[in-house]
Coordinates of C-alpha atoms in Angstrom, one line a residue:
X1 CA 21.4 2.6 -16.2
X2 CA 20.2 1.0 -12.8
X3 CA 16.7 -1.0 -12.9
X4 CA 14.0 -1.3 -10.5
X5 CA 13.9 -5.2 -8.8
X6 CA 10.4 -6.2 -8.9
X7 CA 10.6 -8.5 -5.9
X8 CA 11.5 -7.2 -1.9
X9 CA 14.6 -8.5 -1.0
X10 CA 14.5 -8.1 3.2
X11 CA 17.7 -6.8 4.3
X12 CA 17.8 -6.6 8.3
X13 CA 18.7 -2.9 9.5
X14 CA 20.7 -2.5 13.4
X15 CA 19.6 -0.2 15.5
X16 CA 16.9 3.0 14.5
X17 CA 18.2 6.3 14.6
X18 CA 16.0 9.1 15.8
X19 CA 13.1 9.1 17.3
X20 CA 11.2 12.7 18.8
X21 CA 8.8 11.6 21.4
X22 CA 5.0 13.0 21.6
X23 CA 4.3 15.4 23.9
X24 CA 0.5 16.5 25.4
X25 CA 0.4 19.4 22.9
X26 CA -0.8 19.0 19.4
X27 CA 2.4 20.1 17.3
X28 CA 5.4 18.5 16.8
X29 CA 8.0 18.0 19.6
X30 CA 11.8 19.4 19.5
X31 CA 13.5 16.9 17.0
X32 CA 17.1 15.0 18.6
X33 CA 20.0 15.3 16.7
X34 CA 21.3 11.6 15.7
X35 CA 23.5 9.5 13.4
X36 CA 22.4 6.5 11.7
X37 CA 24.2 3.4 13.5
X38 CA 27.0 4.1 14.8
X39 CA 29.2 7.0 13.7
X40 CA 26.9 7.2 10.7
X41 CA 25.2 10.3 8.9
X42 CA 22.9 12.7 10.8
X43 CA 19.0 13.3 9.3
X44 CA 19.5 16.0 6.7
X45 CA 17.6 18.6 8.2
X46 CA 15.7 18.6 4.6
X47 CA 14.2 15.5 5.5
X48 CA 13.7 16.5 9.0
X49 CA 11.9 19.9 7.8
X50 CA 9.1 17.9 5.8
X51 CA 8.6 15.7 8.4
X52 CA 7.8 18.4 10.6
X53 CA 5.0 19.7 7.5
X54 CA 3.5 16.8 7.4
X55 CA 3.0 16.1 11.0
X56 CA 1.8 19.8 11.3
X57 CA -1.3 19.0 8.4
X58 CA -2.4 16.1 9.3
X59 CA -4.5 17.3 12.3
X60 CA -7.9 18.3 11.9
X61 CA -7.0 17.9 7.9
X62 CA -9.7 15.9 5.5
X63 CA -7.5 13.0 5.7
X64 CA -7.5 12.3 9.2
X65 CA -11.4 13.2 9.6
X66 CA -12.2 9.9 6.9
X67 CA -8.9 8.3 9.0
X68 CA -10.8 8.1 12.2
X69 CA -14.6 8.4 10.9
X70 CA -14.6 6.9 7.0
X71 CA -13.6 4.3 4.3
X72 CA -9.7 4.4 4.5
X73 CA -9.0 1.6 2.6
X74 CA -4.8 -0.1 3.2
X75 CA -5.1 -0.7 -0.8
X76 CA -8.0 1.2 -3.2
X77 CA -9.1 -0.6 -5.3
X78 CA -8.1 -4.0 -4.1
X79 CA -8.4 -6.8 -5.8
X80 CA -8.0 -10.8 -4.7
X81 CA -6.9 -13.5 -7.1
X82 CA -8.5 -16.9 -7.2
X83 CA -6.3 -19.2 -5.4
X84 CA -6.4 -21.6 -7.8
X85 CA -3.5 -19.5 -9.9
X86 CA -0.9 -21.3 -8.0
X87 CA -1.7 -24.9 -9.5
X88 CA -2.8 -23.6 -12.8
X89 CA -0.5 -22.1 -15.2
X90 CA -2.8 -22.1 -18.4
X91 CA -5.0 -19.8 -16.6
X92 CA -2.5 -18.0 -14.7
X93 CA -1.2 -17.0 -18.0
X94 CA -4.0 -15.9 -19.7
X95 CA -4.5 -14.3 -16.9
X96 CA -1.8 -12.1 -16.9
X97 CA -2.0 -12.0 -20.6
X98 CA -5.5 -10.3 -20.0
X99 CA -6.6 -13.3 -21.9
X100 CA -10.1 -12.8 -20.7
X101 CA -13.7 -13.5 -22.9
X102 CA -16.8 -12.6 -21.5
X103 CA -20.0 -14.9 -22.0
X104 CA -21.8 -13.7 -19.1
X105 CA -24.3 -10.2 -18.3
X106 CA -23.3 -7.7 -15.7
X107 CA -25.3 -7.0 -12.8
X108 CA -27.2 -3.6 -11.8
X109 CA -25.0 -1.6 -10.0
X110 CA -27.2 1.7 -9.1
X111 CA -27.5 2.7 -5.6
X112 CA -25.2 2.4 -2.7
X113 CA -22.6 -0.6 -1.4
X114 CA -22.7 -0.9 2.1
X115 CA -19.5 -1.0 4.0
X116 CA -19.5 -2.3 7.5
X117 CA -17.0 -1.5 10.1
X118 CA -16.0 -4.3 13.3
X119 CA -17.7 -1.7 16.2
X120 CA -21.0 -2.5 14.5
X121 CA -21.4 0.9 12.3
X122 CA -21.9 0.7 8.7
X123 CA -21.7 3.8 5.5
X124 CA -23.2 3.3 2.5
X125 CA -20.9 4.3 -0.7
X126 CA -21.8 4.6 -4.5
X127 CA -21.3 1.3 -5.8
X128 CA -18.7 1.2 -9.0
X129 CA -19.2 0.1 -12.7
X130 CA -18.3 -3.8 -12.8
X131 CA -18.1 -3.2 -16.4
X132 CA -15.1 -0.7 -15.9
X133 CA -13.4 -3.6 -13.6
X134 CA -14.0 -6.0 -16.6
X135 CA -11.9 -3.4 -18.9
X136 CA -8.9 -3.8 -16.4
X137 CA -8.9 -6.9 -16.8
X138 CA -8.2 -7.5 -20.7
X139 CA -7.0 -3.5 -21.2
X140 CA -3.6 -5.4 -22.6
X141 CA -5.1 -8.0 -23.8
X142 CA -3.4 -7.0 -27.6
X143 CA -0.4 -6.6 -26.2
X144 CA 2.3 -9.3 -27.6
X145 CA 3.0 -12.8 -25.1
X146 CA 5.0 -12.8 -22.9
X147 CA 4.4 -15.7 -20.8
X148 CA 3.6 -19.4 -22.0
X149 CA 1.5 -20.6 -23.1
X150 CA -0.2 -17.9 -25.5
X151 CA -3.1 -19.9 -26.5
X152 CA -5.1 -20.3 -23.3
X153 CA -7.7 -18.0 -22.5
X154 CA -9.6 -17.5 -19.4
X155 CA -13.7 -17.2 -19.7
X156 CA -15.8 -15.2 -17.5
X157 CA -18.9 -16.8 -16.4
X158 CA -20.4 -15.1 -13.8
X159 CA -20.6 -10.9 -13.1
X160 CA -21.9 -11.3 -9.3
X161 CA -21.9 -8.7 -6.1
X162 CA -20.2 -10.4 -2.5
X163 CA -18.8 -9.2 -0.1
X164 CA -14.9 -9.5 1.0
X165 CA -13.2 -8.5 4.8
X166 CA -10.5 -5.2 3.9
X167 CA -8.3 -3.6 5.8
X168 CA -9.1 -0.1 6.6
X169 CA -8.2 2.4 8.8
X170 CA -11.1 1.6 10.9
X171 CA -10.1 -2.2 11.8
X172 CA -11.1 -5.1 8.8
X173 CA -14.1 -4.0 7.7
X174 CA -16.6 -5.9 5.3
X175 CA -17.1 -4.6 1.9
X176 CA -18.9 -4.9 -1.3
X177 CA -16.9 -6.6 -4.1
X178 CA -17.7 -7.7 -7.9
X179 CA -16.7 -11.5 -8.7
X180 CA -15.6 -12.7 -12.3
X181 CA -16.3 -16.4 -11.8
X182 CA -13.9 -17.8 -14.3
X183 CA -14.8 -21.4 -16.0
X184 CA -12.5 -24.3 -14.7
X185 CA -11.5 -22.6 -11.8
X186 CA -13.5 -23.2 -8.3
X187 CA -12.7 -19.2 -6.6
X188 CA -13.6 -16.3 -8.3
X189 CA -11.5 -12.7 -9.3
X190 CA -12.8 -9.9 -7.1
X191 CA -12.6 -6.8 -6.9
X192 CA -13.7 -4.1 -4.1
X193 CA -17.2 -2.1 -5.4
X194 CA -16.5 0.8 -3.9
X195 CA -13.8 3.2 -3.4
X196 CA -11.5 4.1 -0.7
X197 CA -12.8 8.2 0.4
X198 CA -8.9 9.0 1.2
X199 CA -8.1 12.3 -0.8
X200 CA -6.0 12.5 -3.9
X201 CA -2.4 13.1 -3.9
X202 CA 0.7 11.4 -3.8
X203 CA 1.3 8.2 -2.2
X204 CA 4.8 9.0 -1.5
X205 CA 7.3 11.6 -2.2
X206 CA 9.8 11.3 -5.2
X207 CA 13.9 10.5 -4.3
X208 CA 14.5 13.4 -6.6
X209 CA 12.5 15.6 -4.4
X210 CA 14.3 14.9 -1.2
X211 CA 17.9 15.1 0.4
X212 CA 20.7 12.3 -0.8
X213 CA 20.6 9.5 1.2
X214 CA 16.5 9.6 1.8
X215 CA 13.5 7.7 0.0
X216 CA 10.2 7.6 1.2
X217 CA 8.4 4.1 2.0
X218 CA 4.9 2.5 0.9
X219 CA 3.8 0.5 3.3
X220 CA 5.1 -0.2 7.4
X221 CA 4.6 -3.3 9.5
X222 CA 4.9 -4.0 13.2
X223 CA 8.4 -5.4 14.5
X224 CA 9.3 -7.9 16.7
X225 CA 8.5 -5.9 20.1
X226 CA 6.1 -2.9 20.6
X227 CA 8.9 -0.3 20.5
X228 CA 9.7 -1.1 16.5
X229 CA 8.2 -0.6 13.2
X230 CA 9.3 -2.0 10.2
X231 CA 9.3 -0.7 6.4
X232 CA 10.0 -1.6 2.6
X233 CA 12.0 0.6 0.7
X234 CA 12.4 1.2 -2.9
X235 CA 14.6 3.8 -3.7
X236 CA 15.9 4.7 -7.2
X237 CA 19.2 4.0 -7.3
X238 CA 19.2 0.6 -5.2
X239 CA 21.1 2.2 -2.4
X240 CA 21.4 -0.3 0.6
X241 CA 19.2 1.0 3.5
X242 CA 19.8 2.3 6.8
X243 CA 17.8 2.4 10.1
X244 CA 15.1 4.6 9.8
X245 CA 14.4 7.9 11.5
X246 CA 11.0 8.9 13.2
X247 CA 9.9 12.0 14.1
X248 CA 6.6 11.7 16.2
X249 CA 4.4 14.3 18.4
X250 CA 1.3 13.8 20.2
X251 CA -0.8 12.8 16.9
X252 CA 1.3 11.2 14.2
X253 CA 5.1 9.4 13.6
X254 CA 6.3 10.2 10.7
X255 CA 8.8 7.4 9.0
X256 CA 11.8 9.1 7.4
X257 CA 13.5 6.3 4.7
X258 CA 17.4 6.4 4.6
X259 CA 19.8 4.8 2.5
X260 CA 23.8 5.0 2.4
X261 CA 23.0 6.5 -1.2
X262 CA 25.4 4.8 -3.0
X263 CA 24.1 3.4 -6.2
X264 CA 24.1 0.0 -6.9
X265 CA 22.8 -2.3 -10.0
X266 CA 19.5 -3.8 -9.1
X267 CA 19.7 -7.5 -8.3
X268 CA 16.8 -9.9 -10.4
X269 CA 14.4 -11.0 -7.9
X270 CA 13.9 -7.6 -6.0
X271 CA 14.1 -3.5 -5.7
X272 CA 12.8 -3.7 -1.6
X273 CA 15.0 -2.4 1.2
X274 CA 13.8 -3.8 4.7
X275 CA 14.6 -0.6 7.1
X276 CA 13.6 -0.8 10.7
X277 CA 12.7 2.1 13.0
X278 CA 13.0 2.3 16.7
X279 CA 10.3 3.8 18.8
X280 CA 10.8 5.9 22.6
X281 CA 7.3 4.3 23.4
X282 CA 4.5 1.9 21.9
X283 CA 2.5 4.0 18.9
X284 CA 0.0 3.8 20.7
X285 CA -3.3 5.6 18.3
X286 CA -1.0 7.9 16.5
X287 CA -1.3 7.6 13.0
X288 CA 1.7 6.7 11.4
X289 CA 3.0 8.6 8.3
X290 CA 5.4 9.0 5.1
X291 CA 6.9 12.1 3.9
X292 CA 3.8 12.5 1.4
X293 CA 1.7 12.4 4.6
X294 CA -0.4 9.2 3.5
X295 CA -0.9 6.6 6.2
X296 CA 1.7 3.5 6.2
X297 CA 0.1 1.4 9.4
X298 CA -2.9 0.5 9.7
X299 CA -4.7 -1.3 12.6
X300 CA -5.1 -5.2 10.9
X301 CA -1.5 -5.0 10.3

């Protein structure tokens, strides 16, 4: 049975395969027929059907109004780690061993936590329960160790409100967080106080729920020139990758993920695919989509 590699392992794609330009209307423009390198597979038209979907409901939808006038938070519920982890195994262990005694009261968290947005507007958000962070932390915490050594345990201080920079879809915004100050260590744990307004749903779309050969992606970065994106893939069965397709119009790109679907064994340190996807033009303000239709690119990126 083939396992997932927990690590990315950056594979460089050649050249991207299809790419629709926008046009001045607001749906989708004619999609190009293309192969995948040279002499390689065409898009299943599957793949290039929900692509279509997707870039039809995004306009005018609930996720594109908080897109372009809320709190779309790159990663809900984010959380930093004190840097101090890297030179401190004891704690990093307990850590991750959820380890964690508390010897410290929580702070009032009724009313709202003010998020503030680089052109100088702000929204005030219900502020979560820093008591429900705390229960993350040591939810395992009577699990058996697996990570030396098991008798070092990590002791919260301090319960205190801050405030940490977060990528959103509105540039790096400043937002209310919760610090565990943790004894012997000089940064604290935080973790964001408020959450993201993006809708529920799906963050991605399922390999068994599209055509062979395609996986959907998490997260996109910018490539070497204007004209390229970049993306990690993690498909099921450790397939290699394949430049990616793009279908765009006049609002959105979506990224369709493509593999040679052939199964492989997972290697140790890794289950990413690094797929790169040519653009006609620069994105420009599109937003840039996955076949679930949830935002991959976001402006600090």
């Amino acid at each position: 049975m083939l396992r997932r590699l927990p690590a990315a392992v950056l594979l460089l794609a050649a050249l991207a395969v299809l790419t629709v330009p926008g046009d001045s209307s607001p749906g989708p423009a004619a999609p190009v027929p293309a192969r995948a390198g040279r002499g390689g597979p065409p898009v299943p038209a599957g793949a290039l059907e929900r692509a279509r979907q997707v870039a039809r409901a995004w306009p005018g939808s609930e996720s594109d109004r908080i897109w372009h006038t809320g709190y779309y938070a790159r990663l809900n519920g984010q959380s930093w780690l004190p840097r101090d982890f890297t030179g401190n195994d004891g704690a990093f262990a307990a850590f991750l061993g959820d380890r964690i005694d508390l010897e410290a009261d929580f702070p009032p968290f009724s009313g709202p936590g003010t998020v503030s947005f680089p052109d100088g507007t702000s929204q005030a958000l219900p502020l979560t329960d820093p008591r429900a962070a705390y229960e993350q932390l040591v939810r395992y915490r009577d699990s058996p160790c697996t990570r030396e050594p098991c008798d070092t345990v990590l002791t919260v201080t301090a319960v205190r409100p801050a405030t940490r920079p977060q990528s959103t879809s509105r540039g790096t915004a400043t937002v209310p967080v919760w610090e565990f100050v943790f004894a012997g260590l000089d940064e604290p744990y935080a973790v964001a106080a408020v959450e993201s307004q993006e809708p529920p749903g799906p963050r991605t779309v399922e390999d068994k729920d599209l055509p062979e050969g395609v996986t959907d992606l998490w997260y996109a970065g910018r490539g070497t020139d204007e004209q390229e994106l970049w993306a990690l893939l993690y498909p099921g069965n450790c397939a290699g990758p394949l430049p990616g397709a793009v279908y765009g119009t006049a609002d959105v790109l979506v990224l369709i993920g493509r593999t040679d679907g052939r199964p492989t064994d997972c290697e140790p340190n890794g289950a990413g695919r690094e797929a790169r996807f040519r653009l006609t033009g620069p994105p420009g303000n599109r937003v840039v989509l996955n076949l679930a239709g949830h935002p991959v690119l976001f402006p600090a990126d």
